PDB file of C-alpha atoms in Angstrom:
ATOM      1  CA  MET A   1    -140.456  66.531  90.630  1.00 58.00           C
ATOM      2  CA  PRO A   2    -140.813  64.785  93.815  1.00 59.00           C
ATOM      3  CA  SER A   3    -142.851  61.832  91.959  1.00 62.00           C
ATOM      4  CA  LEU A   4    -140.545  61.732  88.772  1.00 72.00           C
ATOM      5  CA  LEU A   5    -138.130  61.084  92.095  1.00 78.00           C
ATOM      6  CA  ALA A   6    -140.196  58.492  93.591  1.00 77.00           C
ATOM      7  CA  ALA A   7    -140.842  56.803  90.321  1.00 74.00           C
ATOM      8  CA  THR A   8    -136.638  56.995  89.471  1.00 79.00           C
ATOM      9  CA  THR A   9    -134.940  55.621  92.835  1.00 87.00           C
ATOM     10  CA  PRO A  10    -136.336  52.593  93.931  1.00 87.00           C
ATOM     11  CA  LEU A  11    -134.559  51.452  90.615  1.00 85.00           C
ATOM     12  CA  PHE A  12    -131.359  52.895  92.093  1.00 88.00           C
ATOM     13  CA  LEU A  13    -132.225  51.372  94.695  1.00 90.00           C
ATOM     14  CA  LEU A  14    -131.848  48.862  93.831  1.00 91.00           C
ATOM     15  CA  ILE A  15    -128.907  48.826  91.687  1.00 89.00           C
ATOM     16  CA  ALA A  16    -126.764  50.062  95.082  1.00 91.00           C
ATOM     17  CA  LEU A  17    -128.271  47.467  97.400  1.00 93.00           C
ATOM     18  CA  GLY A  18    -126.628  44.658  94.747  1.00 90.00           C
ATOM     19  CA  ALA A  19    -123.622  46.946  94.764  1.00 90.00           C
ATOM     20  CA  LEU A  20    -123.646  47.025  99.070  1.00 93.00           C
ATOM     21  CA  ALA A  21    -124.434  43.073  98.624  1.00 93.00           C
ATOM     22  CA  VAL A  22    -120.713  42.727  97.065  1.00 91.00           C
ATOM     23  CA  ARG A  23    -119.285  44.799  98.552  1.00 90.00           C
ATOM     24  CA  ALA A  24    -120.552  43.934 101.949  1.00 91.00           C
ATOM     25  CA  GLY A  25    -119.622  40.348 101.364  1.00 91.00           C
ATOM     26  CA  TRP A  26    -122.935  39.117 101.179  1.00 92.00           C
ATOM     27  CA  MET A  27    -123.337  37.805  97.684  1.00 91.00           C
ATOM     28  CA  PRO A  28    -119.714  37.076  95.863  1.00 91.00           C
ATOM     29  CA  ARG A  29    -119.831  39.292  92.574  1.00 85.00           C
ATOM     30  CA  GLU A  30    -119.800  36.024  90.238  1.00 88.00           C
ATOM     31  CA  GLY A  31    -123.732  35.146  91.825  1.00 90.00           C
ATOM     32  CA  THR A  32    -124.457  39.006  90.344  1.00 86.00           C
ATOM     33  CA  VAL A  33    -122.221  38.149  86.744  1.00 83.00           C
ATOM     34  CA  ALA A  34    -124.552  35.018  87.011  1.00 90.00           C
ATOM     35  CA  MET A  35    -127.390  36.420  88.206  1.00 89.00           C
ATOM     36  CA  GLY A  36    -126.726  39.049  84.652  1.00 84.00           C
ATOM     37  CA  ARG A  37    -126.487  35.578  82.210  1.00 86.00           C
ATOM     38  CA  TYR A  38    -129.835  34.142  83.553  1.00 90.00           C
ATOM     39  CA  VAL A  39    -131.365  37.587  82.565  1.00 86.00           C
ATOM     40  CA  LEU A  40    -129.742  38.357  79.389  1.00 82.00           C
ATOM     41  CA  SER A  41    -130.410  34.527  78.397  1.00 88.00           C
ATOM     42  CA  PHE A  42    -133.241  33.835  79.452  1.00 91.00           C
ATOM     43  CA  ALA A  43    -135.711  36.382  81.665  1.00 88.00           C
ATOM     44  CA  LEU A  44    -135.503  39.225  79.259  1.00 84.00           C
ATOM     45  CA  PRO A  45    -135.497  37.416  76.581  1.00 89.00           C
ATOM     46  CA  ALA A  46    -139.232  35.999  77.716  1.00 90.00           C
ATOM     47  CA  LEU A  47    -140.029  39.734  79.001  1.00 84.00           C
ATOM     48  CA  MET A  48    -139.680  41.050  75.309  1.00 83.00           C
ATOM     49  CA  PHE A  49    -141.205  37.926  73.321  1.00 89.00           C
ATOM     50  CA  LYS A  50    -144.358  38.662  75.657  1.00 86.00           C
ATOM     51  CA  ALA A  51    -144.665  42.138  75.326  1.00 80.00           C
ATOM     52  CA  LEU A  52    -144.471  41.765  71.751  1.00 84.00           C
ATOM     53  CA  ALA A  53    -146.385  38.553  70.855  1.00 85.00           C
ATOM     54  CA  GLN A  54    -149.483  39.449  72.650  1.00 79.00           C
ATOM     55  CA  ARG A  55    -149.860  43.097  70.315  1.00 81.00           C
ATOM     56  CA  PRO A  56    -150.784  43.568  67.495  1.00 82.00           C
ATOM     57  CA  LEU A  57    -148.294  43.626  64.706  1.00 79.00           C
ATOM     58  CA  ASP A  58    -148.608  47.171  63.280  1.00 78.00           C
ATOM     59  CA  ASP A  59    -148.282  48.591  66.799  1.00 80.00           C
ATOM     60  CA  ILE A  60    -144.946  47.025  67.754  1.00 84.00           C
ATOM     61  CA  ILE A  61    -142.371  48.968  64.487  1.00 88.00           C
ATOM     62  CA  VAL A  62    -142.721  52.250  63.985  1.00 92.00           C
ATOM     63  CA  ALA A  63    -140.627  53.327  61.387  1.00 93.00           C
ATOM     64  CA  PRO A  64    -140.464  57.003  62.520  1.00 95.00           C
ATOM     65  CA  PHE A  65    -139.709  55.985  65.944  1.00 96.00           C
ATOM     66  CA  LEU A  66    -136.830  53.804  64.106  1.00 95.00           C
ATOM     67  CA  VAL A  67    -135.867  55.915  62.337  1.00 96.00           C
ATOM     68  CA  ALA A  68    -135.079  58.583  64.355  1.00 97.00           C
ATOM     69  CA  TYR A  69    -133.592  55.978  67.054  1.00 97.00           C
ATOM     70  CA  VAL A  70    -130.969  54.611  64.695  1.00 97.00           C
ATOM     71  CA  ALA A  71    -130.323  58.146  62.740  1.00 97.00           C
ATOM     72  CA  GLY A  72    -129.460  59.529  66.675  1.00 97.00           C
ATOM     73  CA  SER A  73    -127.714  56.556  67.697  1.00 97.00           C
ATOM     74  CA  LEU A  74    -125.012  55.829  65.012  1.00 97.00           C
ATOM     75  CA  ILE A  75    -124.162  60.394  65.228  1.00 97.00           C
ATOM     76  CA  ALA A  76    -123.584  59.743  68.350  1.00 96.00           C
ATOM     77  CA  PHE A  77    -121.294  56.645  67.259  1.00 96.00           C
ATOM     78  CA  ALA A  78    -119.934  58.903  64.304  1.00 95.00           C
ATOM     79  CA  VAL A  79    -118.929  62.006  66.886  1.00 95.00           C
ATOM     80  CA  GLY A  80    -117.584  59.352  69.358  1.00 92.00           C
ATOM     81  CA  LEU A  81    -115.543  57.729  67.109  1.00 91.00           C
ATOM     82  CA  GLY A  82    -114.580  61.341  65.536  1.00 91.00           C
ATOM     83  CA  VAL A  83    -113.681  62.841  68.926  1.00 90.00           C
ATOM     84  CA  ALA A  84    -111.683  59.637  69.901  1.00 86.00           C
ATOM     85  CA  THR A  85    -109.376  59.483  67.071  1.00 86.00           C
ATOM     86  CA  ALA A  86    -108.558  63.236  66.943  1.00 88.00           C
ATOM     87  CA  VAL A  87    -108.068  63.133  70.402  1.00 85.00           C
ATOM     88  CA  ARG A  88    -105.487  60.211  71.024  1.00 76.00           C
ATOM     89  CA  ARG A  89    -104.330  60.677  67.700  1.00 80.00           C
ATOM     90  CA  THR A  90    -104.809  56.733  66.964  1.00 73.00           C
ATOM     91  CA  PRO A  91    -105.957  54.632  63.566  1.00 72.00           C
ATOM     92  CA  LEU A  92    -109.968  54.937  63.632  1.00 69.00           C
ATOM     93  CA  PHE A  93    -110.120  51.471  64.097  1.00 68.00           C
ATOM     94  CA  ASP A  94    -108.663  51.360  67.235  1.00 70.00           C
ATOM     95  CA  ASN A  95    -111.444  53.937  68.698  1.00 82.00           C
ATOM     96  CA  ALA A  96    -114.432  52.190  67.903  1.00 85.00           C
ATOM     97  CA  PHE A  97    -115.198  51.665  72.017  1.00 85.00           C
ATOM     98  CA  PHE A  98    -115.396  54.894  72.180  1.00 89.00           C
ATOM     99  CA  GLY A  99    -118.472  55.399  69.343  1.00 92.00           C
ATOM    100  CA  LEU A 100    -120.193  52.334  71.721  1.00 91.00           C
ATOM    101  CA  GLY A 101    -119.818  53.294  75.073  1.00 91.00           C
ATOM    102  CA  VAL A 102    -121.461  57.062  74.250  1.00 94.00           C
ATOM    103  CA  SER A 103    -124.236  55.345  71.527  1.00 95.00           C
ATOM    104  CA  MET A 104    -125.211  51.801  73.319  1.00 92.00           C
ATOM    105  CA  SER A 105    -127.635  52.095  76.189  1.00 94.00           C
ATOM    106  CA  ASN A 106    -128.881  49.470  78.982  1.00 89.00           C
ATOM    107  CA  SER A 107    -132.099  49.487  76.882  1.00 89.00           C
ATOM    108  CA  GLY A 108    -133.039  45.348  78.477  1.00 80.00           C
ATOM    109  CA  TYR A 109    -132.041  45.818  81.921  1.00 80.00           C
ATOM    110  CA  LEU A 110    -132.082  50.010  82.725  1.00 87.00           C
ATOM    111  CA  GLY A 111    -134.184  50.605  80.305  1.00 88.00           C
ATOM    112  CA  TYR A 112    -137.212  48.132  80.577  1.00 85.00           C
ATOM    113  CA  ALA A 113    -137.616  48.626  83.793  1.00 86.00           C
ATOM    114  CA  LEU A 114    -137.662  53.255  83.810  1.00 90.00           C
ATOM    115  CA  ILE A 115    -140.142  52.709  80.920  1.00 91.00           C
ATOM    116  CA  ALA A 116    -141.860  50.475  82.421  1.00 86.00           C
ATOM    117  CA  GLN A 117    -142.400  51.872  85.187  1.00 87.00           C
ATOM    118  CA  LEU A 118    -143.327  55.876  84.172  1.00 89.00           C
ATOM    119  CA  LEU A 119    -144.445  55.565  80.878  1.00 90.00           C
ATOM    120  CA  GLY A 120    -146.586  51.940  81.463  1.00 87.00           C
ATOM    121  CA  GLU A 121    -145.968  47.920  79.232  1.00 80.00           C
ATOM    122  CA  THR A 122    -148.053  50.001  76.000  1.00 82.00           C
ATOM    123  CA  ALA A 123    -144.723  51.338  75.958  1.00 87.00           C
ATOM    124  CA  LEU A 124    -142.653  48.388  75.597  1.00 86.00           C
ATOM    125  CA  ASN A 125    -142.349  47.861  72.207  1.00 90.00           C
ATOM    126  CA  ALA A 126    -139.671  51.362  72.101  1.00 93.00           C
ATOM    127  CA  VAL A 127    -137.662  48.768  74.172  1.00 91.00           C
ATOM    128  CA  ALA A 128    -137.794  46.334  71.548  1.00 89.00           C
ATOM    129  CA  MET A 129    -137.016  48.831  68.685  1.00 93.00           C
ATOM    130  CA  ALA A 130    -133.798  50.125  70.723  1.00 93.00           C
ATOM    131  CA  ILE A 131    -132.834  46.740  71.251  1.00 89.00           C
ATOM    132  CA  LEU A 132    -132.874  45.945  67.339  1.00 89.00           C
ATOM    133  CA  THR A 133    -131.033  49.275  66.943  1.00 92.00           C
ATOM    134  CA  GLU A 134    -128.076  48.211  69.087  1.00 90.00           C
ATOM    135  CA  VAL A 135    -127.930  44.460  68.504  1.00 85.00           C
ATOM    136  CA  LEU A 136    -127.632  45.299  64.580  1.00 87.00           C
ATOM    137  CA  VAL A 137    -126.687  48.056  63.740  1.00 90.00           C
ATOM    138  CA  ILE A 138    -124.820  49.513  66.634  1.00 91.00           C
ATOM    139  CA  LEU A 139    -122.831  46.693  68.176  1.00 86.00           C
ATOM    140  CA  PRO A 140    -122.515  44.541  64.744  1.00 87.00           C
ATOM    141  CA  LEU A 141    -120.699  47.857  63.498  1.00 88.00           C
ATOM    142  CA  THR A 142    -118.289  48.229  66.519  1.00 86.00           C
ATOM    143  CA  LEU A 143    -117.591  44.671  65.645  1.00 81.00           C
ATOM    144  CA  ILE A 144    -116.920  45.085  62.631  1.00 82.00           C
ATOM    145  CA  LEU A 145    -114.331  48.225  62.949  1.00 82.00           C
ATOM    146  CA  ILE A 146    -112.617  46.053  65.989  1.00 79.00           C
ATOM    147  CA  GLU A 147    -111.529  43.573  64.433  1.00 71.00           C
ATOM    148  CA  VAL A 148    -110.647  44.684  61.637  1.00 70.00           C
ATOM    149  CA  HIS A 149    -108.518  46.396  62.966  1.00 61.00           C
ATOM    150  CA  HIS A 150    -107.254  43.666  65.206  1.00 61.00           C
ATOM    151  CA  SER A 151    -107.375  40.970  62.377  1.00 59.00           C
ATOM    152  CA  ARG A 152    -106.787  42.872  59.380  1.00 56.00           C
ATOM    153  CA  GLU A 153    -103.057  40.832  59.339  1.00 52.00           C
ATOM    154  CA  HIS A 154    -104.692  37.685  59.631  1.00 57.00           C
ATOM    155  CA  HIS A 155    -107.596  36.889  58.555  1.00 58.00           C
ATOM    156  CA  GLY A 156    -110.085  38.517  55.659  1.00 61.00           C
ATOM    157  CA  MET A 157    -112.946  40.744  55.550  1.00 64.00           C
ATOM    158  CA  LEU A 158    -115.500  37.456  54.712  1.00 70.00           C
ATOM    159  CA  HIS A 159    -113.250  35.814  57.814  1.00 68.00           C
ATOM    160  CA  THR A 160    -114.974  39.292  60.263  1.00 67.00           C
ATOM    161  CA  LEU A 161    -118.247  39.707  58.856  1.00 73.00           C
ATOM    162  CA  GLY A 162    -119.080  36.009  59.352  1.00 76.00           C
ATOM    163  CA  LYS A 163    -117.699  36.059  62.920  1.00 71.00           C
ATOM    164  CA  VAL A 164    -119.757  39.031  64.026  1.00 72.00           C
ATOM    165  CA  VAL A 165    -122.337  37.370  61.887  1.00 77.00           C
ATOM    166  CA  ARG A 166    -122.546  34.131  63.758  1.00 79.00           C
ATOM    167  CA  MET A 167    -122.228  36.677  67.007  1.00 73.00           C
ATOM    168  CA  VAL A 168    -125.479  38.456  65.454  1.00 73.00           C
ATOM    169  CA  ALA A 169    -127.731  35.453  65.571  1.00 77.00           C
ATOM    170  CA  GLN A 170    -126.335  34.124  68.817  1.00 79.00           C
ATOM    171  CA  ASN A 171    -128.004  36.565  70.907  1.00 81.00           C
ATOM    172  CA  PRO A 172    -130.989  35.063  72.895  1.00 86.00           C
ATOM    173  CA  LEU A 173    -132.569  38.939  73.025  1.00 80.00           C
ATOM    174  CA  LEU A 174    -132.610  39.122  69.451  1.00 83.00           C
ATOM    175  CA  LEU A 175    -134.030  35.335  69.139  1.00 87.00           C
ATOM    176  CA  ALA A 176    -136.861  36.297  71.355  1.00 89.00           C
ATOM    177  CA  ILE A 177    -137.773  39.471  69.574  1.00 86.00           C
ATOM    178  CA  GLY A 178    -138.028  37.895  65.956  1.00 87.00           C
ATOM    179  CA  LEU A 179    -140.196  35.362  67.470  1.00 90.00           C
ATOM    180  CA  GLY A 180    -142.305  37.458  69.439  1.00 88.00           C
ATOM    181  CA  LEU A 181    -142.770  39.715  65.981  1.00 87.00           C
ATOM    182  CA  LEU A 182    -143.616  36.458  64.253  1.00 91.00           C
ATOM    183  CA  PHE A 183    -146.028  34.717  66.723  1.00 89.00           C
ATOM    184  CA  SER A 184    -148.030  38.410  66.825  1.00 86.00           C
ATOM    185  CA  GLY A 185    -148.182  38.155  63.053  1.00 85.00           C
ATOM    186  CA  PHE A 186    -149.586  35.360  62.701  1.00 86.00           C
ATOM    187  CA  GLY A 187    -151.375  35.262  65.268  1.00 84.00           C
ATOM    188  CA  VAL A 188    -150.466  32.639  67.709  1.00 84.00           C
ATOM    189  CA  HIS A 189    -150.472  31.589  71.302  1.00 86.00           C
ATOM    190  CA  LEU A 190    -148.591  30.080  73.799  1.00 85.00           C
ATOM    191  CA  PRO A 191    -150.716  27.065  75.644  1.00 85.00           C
ATOM    192  CA  GLY A 192    -150.998  27.384  78.874  1.00 82.00           C
ATOM    193  CA  ALA A 193    -148.033  25.879  81.196  1.00 86.00           C
ATOM    194  CA  LEU A 194    -145.668  27.093  78.780  1.00 89.00           C
ATOM    195  CA  SER A 195    -147.535  30.648  78.781  1.00 89.00           C
ATOM    196  CA  GLY A 196    -147.135  30.344  82.578  1.00 92.00           C
ATOM    197  CA  THR A 197    -143.219  30.064  82.470  1.00 92.00           C
ATOM    198  CA  VAL A 198    -142.556  32.179  80.753  1.00 90.00           C
ATOM    199  CA  ASP A 199    -144.569  34.910  82.623  1.00 90.00           C
ATOM    200  CA  LEU A 200    -142.555  33.534  85.656  1.00 92.00           C
ATOM    201  CA  LEU A 201    -139.162  34.229  83.819  1.00 91.00           C
ATOM    202  CA  ALA A 202    -140.530  37.838  82.148  1.00 86.00           C
ATOM    203  CA  GLY A 203    -141.799  39.485  85.775  1.00 86.00           C
ATOM    204  CA  SER A 204    -138.012  38.416  87.444  1.00 87.00           C
ATOM    205  CA  ALA A 205    -136.215  40.192  85.218  1.00 83.00           C
ATOM    206  CA  ALA A 206    -136.024  43.919  86.474  1.00 81.00           C
ATOM    207  CA  ALA A 207    -135.444  42.800  90.176  1.00 88.00           C
ATOM    208  CA  VAL A 208    -132.375  41.126  89.091  1.00 89.00           C
ATOM    209  CA  ALA A 209    -131.240  43.280  85.914  1.00 85.00           C
ATOM    210  CA  LEU A 210    -131.351  45.744  88.268  1.00 86.00           C
ATOM    211  CA  PHE A 211    -129.318  43.838  91.449  1.00 90.00           C
ATOM    212  CA  ALA A 212    -127.505  42.485  88.923  1.00 86.00           C
ATOM    213  CA  ILE A 213    -126.014  45.931  87.676  1.00 85.00           C
ATOM    214  CA  GLY A 214    -124.847  46.896  90.908  1.00 86.00           C
ATOM    215  CA  GLY A 215    -123.122  44.164  92.029  1.00 86.00           C
ATOM    216  CA  ASN A 216    -121.714  44.483  88.811  1.00 81.00           C
ATOM    217  CA  LEU A 217    -120.665  47.548  89.577  1.00 81.00           C
ATOM    218  CA  ALA A 218    -119.045  46.841  92.803  1.00 82.00           C
ATOM    219  CA  GLY A 219    -115.941  45.106  91.176  1.00 67.00           C
ATOM    220  CA  GLN A 220    -115.494  48.242  89.052  1.00 68.00           C
ATOM    221  CA  ARG A 221    -112.492  50.507  89.945  1.00 67.00           C
ATOM    222  CA  LEU A 222    -112.012  53.803  88.724  1.00 64.00           C
ATOM    223  CA  HIS A 223    -108.809  53.144  86.810  1.00 59.00           C
ATOM    224  CA  HIS A 224    -105.862  55.837  84.600  1.00 56.00           C
ATOM    225  CA  GLY A 225    -107.763  57.959  82.310  1.00 58.00           C
ATOM    226  CA  LEU A 226    -110.226  59.273  84.092  1.00 70.00           C
ATOM    227  CA  ASP A 227    -110.352  61.867  81.648  1.00 72.00           C
ATOM    228  CA  GLY A 228    -111.292  59.523  78.709  1.00 76.00           C
ATOM    229  CA  ALA A 229    -114.048  57.594  80.638  1.00 81.00           C
ATOM    230  CA  LEU A 230    -115.839  61.514  81.492  1.00 86.00           C
ATOM    231  CA  ALA A 231    -115.634  62.364  77.946  1.00 88.00           C
ATOM    232  CA  ILE A 232    -117.711  58.783  77.327  1.00 89.00           C
ATOM    233  CA  ALA A 233    -119.899  59.473  80.557  1.00 90.00           C
ATOM    234  CA  ALA A 234    -120.425  63.116  79.099  1.00 92.00           C
ATOM    235  CA  GLY A 235    -121.217  61.719  75.256  1.00 93.00           C
ATOM    236  CA  LYS A 236    -123.456  58.560  76.158  1.00 95.00           C
ATOM    237  CA  LEU A 237    -125.574  61.229  78.960  1.00 95.00           C
ATOM    238  CA  LEU A 238    -125.750  64.298  76.810  1.00 95.00           C
ATOM    239  CA  LEU A 239    -124.507  63.727  72.797  1.00 96.00           C
ATOM    240  CA  HIS A 240    -126.915  60.439  72.621  1.00 96.00           C
ATOM    241  CA  PRO A 241    -129.920  62.111  74.109  1.00 96.00           C
ATOM    242  CA  ALA A 242    -129.786  65.249  72.197  1.00 96.00           C
ATOM    243  CA  ALA A 243    -129.014  63.401  68.736  1.00 97.00           C
ATOM    244  CA  VAL A 244    -132.149  61.628  69.097  1.00 96.00           C
ATOM    245  CA  LEU A 245    -133.472  64.030  70.702  1.00 95.00           C
ATOM    246  CA  LEU A 246    -132.611  66.555  66.698  1.00 96.00           C
ATOM    247  CA  MET A 247    -133.505  63.628  64.588  1.00 97.00           C
ATOM    248  CA  LEU A 248    -137.156  62.995  66.434  1.00 96.00           C
ATOM    249  CA  ALA A 249    -137.560  66.588  65.816  1.00 94.00           C
ATOM    250  CA  LEU A 250    -136.831  65.887  61.176  1.00 96.00           C
ATOM    251  CA  VAL A 251    -139.212  62.774  61.348  1.00 95.00           C
ATOM    252  CA  PRO A 252    -143.089  62.625  61.497  1.00 93.00           C
ATOM    253  CA  ALA A 253    -145.374  63.125  64.599  1.00 88.00           C
ATOM    254  CA  PHE A 254    -146.431  59.624  66.837  1.00 90.00           C
ATOM    255  CA  ASP A 255    -147.284  58.670  69.783  1.00 90.00           C
ATOM    256  CA  PRO A 256    -146.276  61.279  71.723  1.00 92.00           C
ATOM    257  CA  THR A 257    -145.337  58.379  74.310  1.00 93.00           C
ATOM    258  CA  LEU A 258    -142.921  56.633  72.239  1.00 94.00           C
ATOM    259  CA  THR A 259    -141.237  59.860  71.820  1.00 93.00           C
ATOM    260  CA  GLN A 260    -140.612  60.553  75.533  1.00 93.00           C
ATOM    261  CA  ALA A 261    -139.489  56.097  75.463  1.00 94.00           C
ATOM    262  CA  ALA A 262    -136.725  57.248  72.873  1.00 95.00           C
ATOM    263  CA  VAL A 263    -135.527  60.159  75.403  1.00 93.00           C
ATOM    264  CA  ILE A 264    -134.810  58.034  78.270  1.00 94.00           C
ATOM    265  CA  LEU A 265    -132.902  54.793  75.867  1.00 95.00           C
ATOM    266  CA  ALA A 266    -131.169  57.184  75.030  1.00 96.00           C
ATOM    267  CA  GLY A 267    -129.997  58.916  77.919  1.00 94.00           C
ATOM    268  CA  LEU A 268    -128.992  55.998  80.239  1.00 94.00           C
ATOM    269  CA  PRO A 269    -126.020  54.691  80.922  1.00 93.00           C
ATOM    270  CA  MET A 270    -123.802  52.213  78.255  1.00 91.00           C
ATOM    271  CA  VAL A 271    -125.102  48.949  78.471  1.00 83.00           C
ATOM    272  CA  THR A 272    -123.462  46.661  81.367  1.00 79.00           C
ATOM    273  CA  ILE A 273    -121.490  44.335  78.935  1.00 75.00           C
ATOM    274  CA  PHE A 274    -119.314  47.562  77.473  1.00 80.00           C
ATOM    275  CA  PRO A 275    -115.973  46.863  79.663  1.00 77.00           C
ATOM    276  CA  LEU A 276    -116.311  43.255  79.336  1.00 70.00           C
ATOM    277  CA  LEU A 277    -116.847  43.240  74.656  1.00 72.00           C
ATOM    278  CA  ALA A 278    -113.562  46.243  75.919  1.00 72.00           C
ATOM    279  CA  GLN A 279    -111.299  43.849  77.754  1.00 67.00           C
ATOM    280  CA  ARG A 280    -110.348  40.986  74.672  1.00 68.00           C
ATOM    281  CA  TYR A 281    -108.896  44.518  73.317  1.00 66.00           C
ATOM    282  CA  GLY A 282    -107.163  45.689  75.668  1.00 68.00           C
ATOM    283  CA  GLN A 283    -109.065  48.467  75.844  1.00 67.00           C
ATOM    284  CA  GLY A 284    -111.203  47.186  79.990  1.00 65.00           C
ATOM    285  CA  GLU A 285    -109.811  49.466  82.137  1.00 71.00           C
ATOM    286  CA  ARG A 286    -110.963  52.888  80.634  1.00 74.00           C
ATOM    287  CA  CYS A 287    -114.070  51.185  79.627  1.00 79.00           C
ATOM    288  CA  ALA A 288    -115.144  49.694  83.086  1.00 79.00           C
ATOM    289  CA  SER A 289    -114.252  53.491  84.688  1.00 82.00           C
ATOM    290  CA  ALA A 290    -116.160  55.081  81.909  1.00 84.00           C
ATOM    291  CA  LEU A 291    -119.278  52.685  82.869  1.00 86.00           C
ATOM    292  CA  LEU A 292    -118.610  53.341  86.579  1.00 86.00           C
ATOM    293  CA  VAL A 293    -118.594  56.911  86.150  1.00 88.00           C
ATOM    294  CA  THR A 294    -121.463  57.423  83.734  1.00 90.00           C
ATOM    295  CA  THR A 295    -123.969  54.707  85.947  1.00 89.00           C
ATOM    296  CA  LEU A 296    -123.711  57.235  88.802  1.00 87.00           C
ATOM    297  CA  ALA A 297    -123.819  60.426  87.035  1.00 91.00           C
ATOM    298  CA  SER A 298    -127.048  59.295  84.957  1.00 91.00           C
ATOM    299  CA  PHE A 299    -129.317  59.062  87.991  1.00 90.00           C
ATOM    300  CA  VAL A 300    -128.977  63.620  88.088  1.00 90.00           C
ATOM    301  CA  THR A 301    -128.966  63.586  84.188  1.00 91.00           C
ATOM    302  CA  LEU A 302    -131.701  61.263  83.837  1.00 90.00           C
ATOM    303  CA  ASN A 303    -134.402  62.795  86.493  1.00 89.00           C
ATOM    304  CA  LEU A 304    -133.370  66.478  85.043  1.00 89.00           C
ATOM    305  CA  GLY A 305    -133.517  65.431  80.972  1.00 86.00           C
ATOM    306  CA  ILE A 306    -137.197  62.930  82.098  1.00 85.00           C
ATOM    307  CA  TRP A 307    -138.922  66.052  83.970  1.00 83.00           C
ATOM    308  CA  LEU A 308    -137.468  68.999  81.329  1.00 80.00           C
ATOM    309  CA  PHE A 309    -138.265  66.502  78.039  1.00 73.00           C
ATOM    310  CA  ALA A 310    -139.935  62.842  78.892  1.00 58.00           C
ATOM    311  CA  GLY A 311    -142.496  64.730  81.776  1.00 55.00           C
ATOM    312  CA  PRO A 312    -145.858  64.164  80.791  1.00 49.00           C
ATOM    313  CA  ARG A 313    -147.152  66.710  79.269  1.00 43.00           C
TER     314      ARG A 313
END
């Protein structure tokens, strides 16, 4: 346990430093928002491209991992959606963000840093597969449900689906993963100057992402609806990893390192843009509270979960 804390504590301290920098006025919050956009649009795509393009295609997509992670995430989404609908007594589609909150991890920002620190770069394909799950399954499902609920009187289903497809297709991470898979499949390599540029961008991803998470959290407050925020936090930190663990037990065995990665990724807080997405539909305050509570609690739950289920065997 001490060695585990020695590996994870610096990551959370960097998040805390970002929060302190904003709260103390050393950096405007808008600065960390821009840092987050830089990571999402440039550094993390470069990292994903580099991690995939340099590996054999057969080593990147591990079908049992993908099946277990997708199925576990969908179970968490369905439970979150169903429980919120029953408790709030509101229309099913109006609770899509509860499903998103318990099933979409911060795989890119925090997940990459944790996996690289604990399991090494050989396990980064797990991060890519988690991101594919989130970008191609969980996020589109949420957007379709919420858009159908909010625009059903003005637009048809085809319009809603087209809007969601455009949003997904323009995601820089998805484009980088697709390009990395193409380079891997055809054995293509970037020329020296471009390769060096990608390396520089990729190397900046972890520190900038963690600092940006902290800076964004510094602007969050605990608003009304704390009960709902606590429920979302419990679902994300407990239900999601439990569902993935269940599905891992049902699929054929694969590399134990990737099994550990799946548990770690599922146990992460939700994606940082969670409240920003929800804000467009009038649910930003509750989701911002959930993000803050979940991130603070995850230091305990992640370390305990990694120690119990994803530690060295």
